[in-house]
XYZ file of C-alpha atoms in Angstrom:
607
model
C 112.086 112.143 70.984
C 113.564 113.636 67.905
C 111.899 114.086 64.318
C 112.903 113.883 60.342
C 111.331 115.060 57.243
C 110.149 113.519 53.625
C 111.232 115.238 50.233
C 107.805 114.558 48.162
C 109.856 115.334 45.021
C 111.806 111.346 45.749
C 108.541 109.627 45.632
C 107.642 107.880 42.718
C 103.634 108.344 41.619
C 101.383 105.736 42.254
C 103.780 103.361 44.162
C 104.661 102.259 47.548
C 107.892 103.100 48.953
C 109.512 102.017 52.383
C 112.107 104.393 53.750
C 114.014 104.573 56.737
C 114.416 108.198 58.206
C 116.989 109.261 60.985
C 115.259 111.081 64.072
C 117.012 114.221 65.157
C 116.713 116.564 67.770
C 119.639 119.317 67.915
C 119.202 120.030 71.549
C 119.460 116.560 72.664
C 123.631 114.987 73.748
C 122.587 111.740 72.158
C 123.831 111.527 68.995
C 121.487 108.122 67.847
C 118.124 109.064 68.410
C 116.846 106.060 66.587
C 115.266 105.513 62.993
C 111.426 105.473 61.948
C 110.319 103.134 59.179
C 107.942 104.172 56.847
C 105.940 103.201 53.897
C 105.314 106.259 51.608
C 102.661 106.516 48.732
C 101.950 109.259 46.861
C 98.813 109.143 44.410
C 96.545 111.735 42.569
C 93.107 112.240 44.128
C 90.552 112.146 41.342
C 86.770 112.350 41.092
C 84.244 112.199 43.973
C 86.236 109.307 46.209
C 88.360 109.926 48.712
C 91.409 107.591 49.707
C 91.500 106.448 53.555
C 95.021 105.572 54.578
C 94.184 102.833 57.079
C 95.872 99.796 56.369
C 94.061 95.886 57.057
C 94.805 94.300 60.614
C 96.921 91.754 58.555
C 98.123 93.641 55.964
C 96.422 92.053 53.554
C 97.185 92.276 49.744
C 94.622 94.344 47.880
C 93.724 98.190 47.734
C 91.543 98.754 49.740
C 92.087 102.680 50.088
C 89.221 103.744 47.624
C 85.459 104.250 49.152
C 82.865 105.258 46.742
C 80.308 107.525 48.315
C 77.728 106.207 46.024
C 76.151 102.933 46.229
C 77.653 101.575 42.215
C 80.927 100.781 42.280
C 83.421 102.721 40.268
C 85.600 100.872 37.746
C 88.670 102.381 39.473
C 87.921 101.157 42.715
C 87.354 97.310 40.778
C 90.505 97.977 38.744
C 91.842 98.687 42.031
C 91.162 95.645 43.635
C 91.746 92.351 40.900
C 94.368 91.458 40.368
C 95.261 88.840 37.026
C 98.514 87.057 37.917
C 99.964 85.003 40.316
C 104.243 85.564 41.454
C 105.615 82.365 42.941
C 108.941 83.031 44.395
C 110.734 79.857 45.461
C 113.496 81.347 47.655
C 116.244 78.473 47.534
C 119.836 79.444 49.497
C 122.046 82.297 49.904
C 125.351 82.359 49.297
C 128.234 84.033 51.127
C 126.037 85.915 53.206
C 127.722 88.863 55.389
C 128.246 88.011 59.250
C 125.703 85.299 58.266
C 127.689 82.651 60.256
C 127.369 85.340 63.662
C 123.762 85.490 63.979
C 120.149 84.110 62.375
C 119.496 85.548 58.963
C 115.517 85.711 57.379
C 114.565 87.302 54.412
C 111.849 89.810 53.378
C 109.574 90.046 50.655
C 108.109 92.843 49.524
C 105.553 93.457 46.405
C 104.042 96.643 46.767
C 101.514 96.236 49.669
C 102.809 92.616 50.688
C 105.092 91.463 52.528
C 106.289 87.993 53.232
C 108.820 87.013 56.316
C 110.667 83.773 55.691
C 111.481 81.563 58.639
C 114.732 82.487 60.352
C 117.685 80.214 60.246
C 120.604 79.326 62.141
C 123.998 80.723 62.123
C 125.366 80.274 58.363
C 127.040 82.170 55.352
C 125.834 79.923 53.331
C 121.354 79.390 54.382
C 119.331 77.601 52.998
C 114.952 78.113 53.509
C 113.332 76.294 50.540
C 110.316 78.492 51.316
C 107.715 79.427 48.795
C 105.598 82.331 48.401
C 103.046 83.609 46.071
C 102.172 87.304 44.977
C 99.407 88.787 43.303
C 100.546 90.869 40.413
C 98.718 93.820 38.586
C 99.669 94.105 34.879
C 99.156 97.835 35.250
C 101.637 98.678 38.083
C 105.017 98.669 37.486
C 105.804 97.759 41.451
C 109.398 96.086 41.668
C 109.511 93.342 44.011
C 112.484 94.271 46.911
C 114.231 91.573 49.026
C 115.887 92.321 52.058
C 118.377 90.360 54.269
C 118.408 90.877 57.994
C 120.207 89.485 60.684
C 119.381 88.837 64.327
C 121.831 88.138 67.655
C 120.674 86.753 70.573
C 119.882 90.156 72.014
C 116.874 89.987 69.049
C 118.899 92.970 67.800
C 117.993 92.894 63.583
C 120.493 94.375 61.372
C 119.709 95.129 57.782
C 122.952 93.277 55.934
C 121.950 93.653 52.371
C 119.007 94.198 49.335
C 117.774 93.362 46.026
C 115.494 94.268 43.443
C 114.072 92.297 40.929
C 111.713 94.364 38.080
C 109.125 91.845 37.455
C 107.087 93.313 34.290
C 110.784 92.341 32.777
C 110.445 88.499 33.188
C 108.903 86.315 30.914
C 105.201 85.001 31.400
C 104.541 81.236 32.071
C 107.885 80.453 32.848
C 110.089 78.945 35.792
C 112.914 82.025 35.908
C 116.282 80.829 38.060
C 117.784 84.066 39.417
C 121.171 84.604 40.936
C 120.459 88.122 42.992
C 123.797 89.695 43.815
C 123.174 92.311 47.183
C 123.419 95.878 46.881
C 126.726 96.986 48.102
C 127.318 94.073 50.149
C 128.654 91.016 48.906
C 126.920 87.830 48.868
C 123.775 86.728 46.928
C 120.035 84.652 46.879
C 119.206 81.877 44.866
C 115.339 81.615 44.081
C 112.848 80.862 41.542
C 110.701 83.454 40.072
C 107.484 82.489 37.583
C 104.784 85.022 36.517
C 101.614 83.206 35.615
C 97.965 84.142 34.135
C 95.167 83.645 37.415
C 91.945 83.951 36.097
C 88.389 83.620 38.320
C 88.495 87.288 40.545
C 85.901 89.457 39.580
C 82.939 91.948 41.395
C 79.700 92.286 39.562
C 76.223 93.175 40.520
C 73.616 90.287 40.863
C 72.223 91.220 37.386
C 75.579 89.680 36.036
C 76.532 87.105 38.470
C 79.298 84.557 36.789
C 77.332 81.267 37.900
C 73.772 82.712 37.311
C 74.580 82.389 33.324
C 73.588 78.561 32.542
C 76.124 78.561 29.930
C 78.780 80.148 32.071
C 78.020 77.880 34.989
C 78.370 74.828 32.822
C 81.860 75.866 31.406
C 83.007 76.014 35.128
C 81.573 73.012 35.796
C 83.675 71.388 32.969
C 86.697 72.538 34.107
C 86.222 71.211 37.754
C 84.719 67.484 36.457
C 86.785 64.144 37.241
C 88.351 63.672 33.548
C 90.977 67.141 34.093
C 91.833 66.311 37.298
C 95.222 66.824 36.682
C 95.441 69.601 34.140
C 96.566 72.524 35.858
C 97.016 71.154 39.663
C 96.973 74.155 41.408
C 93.180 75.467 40.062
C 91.477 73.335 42.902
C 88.248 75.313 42.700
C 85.818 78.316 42.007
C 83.693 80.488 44.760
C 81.191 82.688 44.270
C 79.566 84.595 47.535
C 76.798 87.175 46.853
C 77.078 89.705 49.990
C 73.546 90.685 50.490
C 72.440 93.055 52.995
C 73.192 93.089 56.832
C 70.816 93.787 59.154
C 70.323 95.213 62.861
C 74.319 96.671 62.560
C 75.957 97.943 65.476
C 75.915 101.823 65.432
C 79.016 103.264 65.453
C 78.913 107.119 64.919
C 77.310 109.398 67.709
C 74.065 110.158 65.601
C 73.469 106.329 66.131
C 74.083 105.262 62.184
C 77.455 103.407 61.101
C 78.747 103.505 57.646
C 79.155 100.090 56.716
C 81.169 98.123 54.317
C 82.308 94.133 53.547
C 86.331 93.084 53.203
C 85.873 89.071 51.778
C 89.075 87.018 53.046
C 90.012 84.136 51.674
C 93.592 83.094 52.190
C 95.599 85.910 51.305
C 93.312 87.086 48.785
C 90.914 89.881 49.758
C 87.994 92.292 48.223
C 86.029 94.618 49.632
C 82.226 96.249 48.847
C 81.236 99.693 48.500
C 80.188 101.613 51.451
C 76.485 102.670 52.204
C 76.440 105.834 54.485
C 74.559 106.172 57.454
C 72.805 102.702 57.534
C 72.342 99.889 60.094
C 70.678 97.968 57.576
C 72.929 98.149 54.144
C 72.239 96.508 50.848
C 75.518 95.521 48.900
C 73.935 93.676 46.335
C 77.564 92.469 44.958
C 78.781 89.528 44.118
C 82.466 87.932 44.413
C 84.313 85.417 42.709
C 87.787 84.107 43.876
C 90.062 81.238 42.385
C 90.301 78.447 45.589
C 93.988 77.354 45.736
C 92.793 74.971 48.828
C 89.418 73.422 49.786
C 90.132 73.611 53.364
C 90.726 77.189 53.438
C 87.908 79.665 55.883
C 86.127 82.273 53.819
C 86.175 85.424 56.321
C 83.628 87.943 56.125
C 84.156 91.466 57.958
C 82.015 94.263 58.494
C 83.545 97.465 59.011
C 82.508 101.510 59.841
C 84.231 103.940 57.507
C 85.909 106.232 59.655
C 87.242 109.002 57.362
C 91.070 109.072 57.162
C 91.332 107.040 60.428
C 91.178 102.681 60.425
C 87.802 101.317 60.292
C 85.967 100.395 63.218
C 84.998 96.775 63.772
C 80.956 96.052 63.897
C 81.303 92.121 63.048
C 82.789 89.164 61.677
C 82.000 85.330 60.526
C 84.409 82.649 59.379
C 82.599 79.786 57.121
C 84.863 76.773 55.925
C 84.504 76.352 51.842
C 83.430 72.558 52.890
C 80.347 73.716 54.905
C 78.830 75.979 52.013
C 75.395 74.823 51.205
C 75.296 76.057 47.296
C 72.569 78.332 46.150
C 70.816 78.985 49.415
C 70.674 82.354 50.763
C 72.338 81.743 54.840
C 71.613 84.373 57.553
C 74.931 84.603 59.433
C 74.880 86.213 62.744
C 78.044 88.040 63.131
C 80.326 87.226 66.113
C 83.481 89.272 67.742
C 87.149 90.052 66.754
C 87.970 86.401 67.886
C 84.626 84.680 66.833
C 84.310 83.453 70.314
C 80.915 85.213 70.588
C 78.092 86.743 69.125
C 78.289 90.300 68.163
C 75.079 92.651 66.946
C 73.703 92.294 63.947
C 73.518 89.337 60.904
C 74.555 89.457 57.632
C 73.076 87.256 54.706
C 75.453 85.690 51.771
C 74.340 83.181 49.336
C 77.575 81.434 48.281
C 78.550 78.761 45.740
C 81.466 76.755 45.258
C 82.296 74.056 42.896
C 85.974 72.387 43.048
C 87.827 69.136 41.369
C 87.603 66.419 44.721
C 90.776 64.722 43.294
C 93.092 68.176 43.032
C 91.712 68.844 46.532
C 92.762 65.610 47.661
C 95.957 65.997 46.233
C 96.126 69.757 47.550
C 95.576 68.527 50.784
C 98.815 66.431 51.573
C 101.029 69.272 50.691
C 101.932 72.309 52.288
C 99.548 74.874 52.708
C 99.780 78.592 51.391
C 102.049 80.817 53.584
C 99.984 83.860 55.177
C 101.205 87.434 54.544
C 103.358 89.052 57.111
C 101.088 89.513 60.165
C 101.187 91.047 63.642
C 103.408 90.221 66.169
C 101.363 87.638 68.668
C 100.915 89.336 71.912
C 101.015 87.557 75.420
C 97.561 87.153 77.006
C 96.133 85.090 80.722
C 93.104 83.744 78.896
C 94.698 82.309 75.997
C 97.924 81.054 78.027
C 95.222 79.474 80.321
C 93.240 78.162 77.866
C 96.367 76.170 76.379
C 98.030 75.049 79.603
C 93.865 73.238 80.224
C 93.773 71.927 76.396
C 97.284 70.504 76.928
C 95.758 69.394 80.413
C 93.048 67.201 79.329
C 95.363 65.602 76.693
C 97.841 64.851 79.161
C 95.355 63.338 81.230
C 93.644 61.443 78.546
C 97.613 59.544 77.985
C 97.840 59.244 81.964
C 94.557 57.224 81.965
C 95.241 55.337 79.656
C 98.373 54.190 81.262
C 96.641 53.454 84.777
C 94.630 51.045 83.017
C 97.259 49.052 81.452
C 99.088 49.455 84.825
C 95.780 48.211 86.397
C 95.923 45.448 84.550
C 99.405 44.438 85.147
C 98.769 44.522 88.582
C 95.676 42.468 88.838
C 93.474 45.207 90.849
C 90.947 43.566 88.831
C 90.496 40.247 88.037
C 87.975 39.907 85.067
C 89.761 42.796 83.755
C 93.242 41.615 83.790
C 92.399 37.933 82.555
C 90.537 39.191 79.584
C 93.538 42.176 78.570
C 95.937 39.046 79.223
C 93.799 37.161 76.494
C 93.745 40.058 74.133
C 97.070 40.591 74.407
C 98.377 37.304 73.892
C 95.690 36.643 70.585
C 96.774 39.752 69.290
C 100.436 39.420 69.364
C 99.908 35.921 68.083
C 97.900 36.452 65.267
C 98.497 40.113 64.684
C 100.013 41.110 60.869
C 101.685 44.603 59.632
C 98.566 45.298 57.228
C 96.273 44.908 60.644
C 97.775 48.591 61.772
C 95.550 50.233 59.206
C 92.638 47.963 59.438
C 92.166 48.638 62.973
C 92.531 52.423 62.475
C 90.151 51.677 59.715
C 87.528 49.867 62.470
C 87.997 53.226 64.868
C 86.861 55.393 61.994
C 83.600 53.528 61.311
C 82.826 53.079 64.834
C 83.334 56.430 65.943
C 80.856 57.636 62.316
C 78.495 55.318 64.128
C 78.477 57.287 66.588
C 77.881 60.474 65.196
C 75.152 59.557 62.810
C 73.571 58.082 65.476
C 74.052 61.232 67.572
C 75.870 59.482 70.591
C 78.345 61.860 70.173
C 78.418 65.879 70.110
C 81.631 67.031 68.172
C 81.147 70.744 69.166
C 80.067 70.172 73.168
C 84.320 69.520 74.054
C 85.245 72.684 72.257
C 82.434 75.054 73.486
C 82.919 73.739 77.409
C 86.483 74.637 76.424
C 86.065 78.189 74.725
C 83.698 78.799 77.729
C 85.847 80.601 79.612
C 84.121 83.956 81.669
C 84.244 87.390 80.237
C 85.909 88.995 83.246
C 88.948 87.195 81.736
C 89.084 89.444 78.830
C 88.348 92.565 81.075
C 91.419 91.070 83.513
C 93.881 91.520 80.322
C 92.455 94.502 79.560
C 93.084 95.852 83.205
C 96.504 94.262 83.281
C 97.898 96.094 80.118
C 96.215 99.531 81.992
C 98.632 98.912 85.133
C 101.556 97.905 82.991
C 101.884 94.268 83.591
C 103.594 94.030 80.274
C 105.927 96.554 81.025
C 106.813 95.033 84.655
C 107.418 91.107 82.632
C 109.117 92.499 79.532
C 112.276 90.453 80.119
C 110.628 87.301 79.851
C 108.048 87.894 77.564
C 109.068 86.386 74.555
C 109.678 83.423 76.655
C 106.237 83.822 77.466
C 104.633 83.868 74.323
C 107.333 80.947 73.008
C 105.255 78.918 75.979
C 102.540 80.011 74.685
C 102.638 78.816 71.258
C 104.064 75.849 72.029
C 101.570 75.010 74.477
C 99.085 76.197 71.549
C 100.676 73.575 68.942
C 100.706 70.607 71.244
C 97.101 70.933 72.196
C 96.153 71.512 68.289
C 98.416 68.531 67.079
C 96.387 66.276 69.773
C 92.935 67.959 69.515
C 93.348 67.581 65.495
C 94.309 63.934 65.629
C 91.005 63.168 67.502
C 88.755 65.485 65.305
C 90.250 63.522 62.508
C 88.711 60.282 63.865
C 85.546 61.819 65.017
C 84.702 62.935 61.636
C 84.734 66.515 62.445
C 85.510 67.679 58.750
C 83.851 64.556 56.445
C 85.817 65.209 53.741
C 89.204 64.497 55.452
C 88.040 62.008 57.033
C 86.715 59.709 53.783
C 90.252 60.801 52.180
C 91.871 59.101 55.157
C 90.003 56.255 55.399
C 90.885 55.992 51.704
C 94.814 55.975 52.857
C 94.466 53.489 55.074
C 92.452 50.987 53.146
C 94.958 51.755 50.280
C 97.951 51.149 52.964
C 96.125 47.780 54.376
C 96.259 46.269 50.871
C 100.022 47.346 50.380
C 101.066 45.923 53.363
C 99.178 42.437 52.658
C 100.323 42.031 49.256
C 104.004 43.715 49.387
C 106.495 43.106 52.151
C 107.718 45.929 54.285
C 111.626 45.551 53.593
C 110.307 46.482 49.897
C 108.117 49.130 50.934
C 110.951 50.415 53.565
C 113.692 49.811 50.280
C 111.374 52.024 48.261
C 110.974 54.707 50.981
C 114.938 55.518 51.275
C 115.522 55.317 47.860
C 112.947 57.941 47.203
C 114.456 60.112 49.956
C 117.707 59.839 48.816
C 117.324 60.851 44.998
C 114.901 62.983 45.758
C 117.239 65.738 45.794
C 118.987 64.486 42.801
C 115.774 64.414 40.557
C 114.671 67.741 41.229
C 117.878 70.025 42.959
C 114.868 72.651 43.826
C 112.062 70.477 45.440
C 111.043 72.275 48.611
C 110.765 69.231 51.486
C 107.432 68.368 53.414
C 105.127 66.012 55.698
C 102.572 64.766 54.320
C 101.251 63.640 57.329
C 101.324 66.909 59.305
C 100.559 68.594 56.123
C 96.758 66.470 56.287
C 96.650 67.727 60.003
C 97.404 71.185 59.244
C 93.889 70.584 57.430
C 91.948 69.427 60.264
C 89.860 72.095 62.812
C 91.552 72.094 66.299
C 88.937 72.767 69.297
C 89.277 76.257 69.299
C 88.539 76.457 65.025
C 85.472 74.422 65.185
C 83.643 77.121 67.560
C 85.315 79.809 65.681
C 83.995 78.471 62.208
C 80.662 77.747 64.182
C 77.213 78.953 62.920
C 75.088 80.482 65.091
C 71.260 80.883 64.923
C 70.504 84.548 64.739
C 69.115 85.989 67.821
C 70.246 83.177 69.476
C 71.899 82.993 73.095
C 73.777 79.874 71.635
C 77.259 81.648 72.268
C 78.958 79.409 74.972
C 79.605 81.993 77.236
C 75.545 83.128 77.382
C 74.534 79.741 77.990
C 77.225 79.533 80.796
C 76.211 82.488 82.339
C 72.277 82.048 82.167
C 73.472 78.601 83.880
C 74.254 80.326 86.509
């Protein structure tokens, strides 16, 4: 198919590099053989720790190419890992872009290992995203953060029109910086906001030296969470400590029937990883993790991995655990679950984790926009999950259609007692009925349906795991499908596909998340929107609507004149974002360990 080669003597030390090299083949007519994109980095190996070149599955920010063959942890590998600042690019508009006004123009980000995508745009020189992103930075690594334009047709042809770079170490600290980038022989040019700010609270330590296990140190945490600085430094919602234990009963990976295990901690786009112990199904970590929480809502991920040598990891387990179920200061036995965390997998881990956060920052956290993910995977097409959308969308749809046969019932007299008494409600209601009633009512649902729950009338997790209990041939179907090339005999309409897909994916989450909302599925949200309501019901009974309405648009339209850079959002959808659809809650589900409570067990021991 053709091949290139890479002068070592252009690579910088102890940086990464993309590059884009030019296949050739001299006995081949064709004289494009197509380009290979690589990223190149070239680093001294030192000491008794070798560097694996297997990048995360979602490219995740941190280093995580050093494994320590001993049990300590080496102060490079930490060094490696924490970072102390936070980038936060506002990318605002470009400006006489090239061709921009042929095709759909997105940016990308890159800071050494990260990468951000912005969301593509339509056909203009002139685009504008109001997107924000944030980086880690590392004092100690001079990595320059490159921006590249691209372009795509309708043929979902991409085109590279033009790059930037923007030496970072160079701009000052604590301190909004409004750049003008000019491209790199192209015209045209990017208007964005760069700021470079302290983050403090990421750390690994042993359990000797745990942050919170210091009274002292606890306490001064505790300060800086309590009611009275609520709103000093919005964006510090919250601290989290997890102590990663041991794991026990692992699955065995290697041939000689031992794995050699080791932890990556996700939360958000921050990441950190544990030593590896060699050949163990049983490892002790003994580590413990801090991270800064930017959101209460976010899902602390815990993966267990077998070092493979120079190859990528292979997967033994994995367990998602929402920062607002953490019991703090008692030692959980997790039972790890599959790549989806759909099932149970073999083996448990135990954590002991702490967190401690300001309620009113994460309140305030909450109805804005949350954190954009690093650049991930393309999503592939698949039969169980297109299934499983087209049957969540299903049973929402018919949820609507009932409800209008029974008003149609009604109108239509089918039956009698029915009809007289909706007639009655309808015509007291309409009678009587006032604006600040809306949220009252809503108000009314909320405590009847926490009646419900408390009184355990009501299972919040029996919907989602009938739904999630779909058979395991399913998996083995896609598995056999991709083996006779039913991807390759649909690739025309795939994308169309897996646009149906996702669509299908975010109309069944917008409706399942509504009704978790009101079924008190995640507490938390639910007081906060009780408190909205009640706050709304007195506004509306006190202050009348043309005022509120007057206030509204006037806020709307200024807004852009008070602050030229404010990056638009729902709040509304923004509080939904929040909120577990059906197929979260059974991911972020705990099972017992040893237990046969995985949905698909119980369906098959049904049977």
């Amino acid at each position: 198919m053709g091949s290139a080669f890479v002068a070592l003597t252009e690579l910088e030390l102890n940086r990464t590099t993309e590059q884009v090299l030019k296949l050739e083949d001299p006995n081949s007519l064709e004289d494009d053989m197509g380009v290979i994109v690589l990223n190149l980095s070239l680093a001294v190996k030192q000491g008794d720790f070798k560097r694996n070149r297997w990048s995360s599955r979602k490219k995740r920010t941190s280093s995580k190419s050093s494994f320590i063959r001993s049990v300590r942890l080496s102060d490079s590998l930490r060094k490696n890992q924490l970072w102390n600042g936070l980038v936060t690019i506002t990318l605002l508009e470009g400006k006489n872009i090239p061709g921009g006004g042929l095709a759909e123009i997105f940016i990308l980000l890159k800071l050494g290992d990260q990468r951000y995508k912005s969301k593509t745009l339509c056909k203009s020189a002139n685009p504008q995203w109001r997107e924000q992103f944030d980086f880690h930075y590392f004092s100690d690594r001079k990595d320059m953060l490159d921006i590249e334009v691209w372009r795509k047709d309708n043929k979902k042809h991409e085109e590279l029109l033009g790059t930037c770079q923007v030496d970072i170490t160079a701009l000052p600290m604590k301190r909004t910086n409004c750049l003008e980038l000019p491209l790199e022989k192209y015209p045209g040019s990017l208007l964005m906001l760069i700021a470079v700010s302290p983050c403090t609270g990421v750390s690994i330590s042993d359990l000797c030296v745990c942050p919170l296990g210091d009274p002292s140190e606890r306490q001064q945490i505790s300060q800086r969470y309590c009611i009275k600085n609520s709103f000093r430094d919005i964006k510090d919602v919250g601290f989290l400590q997890v102590k990663v234990l041991k794991a026990v009963d692992l699955l065995a990976a290697d041939f000689a029937g031992k794995s050699d295990p080791f932890c990556v901690l996700e939360l958000g786009n921050d990441s950190l990883q544990t030593h590896t112990v060699y050949k163990n199904l049983n490892p002790e970590w003994n580590k413990v993790f801090t991270f800064p929480i930017k959101d209460i809502h976010d899902v602390l991920e815990v993966t267990v991995f077998d070092e493979d040598g120079d190859k990528p990891p292979d997967f033994l387990g994995k367990v998602a655990i929402p920062l607002l179920s953490i019991r703090n200061g008692k030692q959980s036995c997790y039972t790890l679950k599959n790549k989806d965390l759909e099932r149970a997998s073999k083996g448990v881990i135990y954590l002991e984790l702490d967190v401690l956060f300001n309620p009113i920052k994460a309140s305030i956290r909450t109805f804005r926009p949350r954190e954009k993910r690093f650049t991930e995977e393309n999503r592939k097409f698949s039969k169980k999950i297109l299934s499983r959308n087209v049957d969540r969308v299903k049973k929402i749809t018919m949820a609507i259609w009932n409800t209008i046969q029974f008003l149609r019932s009604c109108f239509l007299w089918e039956s009698t007692v029915k009809s007289v008494i909706a007639f009655v409600v309808f015509v007291v209601t309409v009678w009587s009925v006032e604006l600040y009633m809306v949220p009252l009512a809503l108000l009314v649902l909320f405590a009847y349906n926490f009646s419900l729950v408390t009184t355990g009338k009501v299972n919040n997790t029996q919907d989602a795991q009938e739904l999630m209990g779909l058979d395991e041939d399913e998996d083995e179907d896609d598995k056999e499908s991709e083996k006779k090339g039913l991807i390759d005999r649909i690739h025309m309409v795939q994308e169309i596909i897996i646009a149906v897909q996702g669509i299908l994916e975010e109309i069944a989450s917008f409706g399942e998340r509504i009704k978790n909302t009101f079924n008190w599925t995640v507490p938390f949200l639910s007081v906060l929107a009780c408190l909205v309501l009640a706050a709304a019901t007195v506004v509306l009974y006190f202050i009348p609507l043309r005022y509120i309405v007057l206030i509204w648009g006037i806020n709307k339209f200024t807004k852009k004149l008070r602050n030229p850079y404010a990056i638009d959002n729902n709040e509304l959808l923004d509080f939904l974002s929040r909120v577990p659809s059906d197929v979260q809650k059974v991911q972020r589900a705990e099972l017992k360990p040893y237990s046969s409570s995985s949905p698909i067990r119980r369906k098959r021991s049904a049977l």
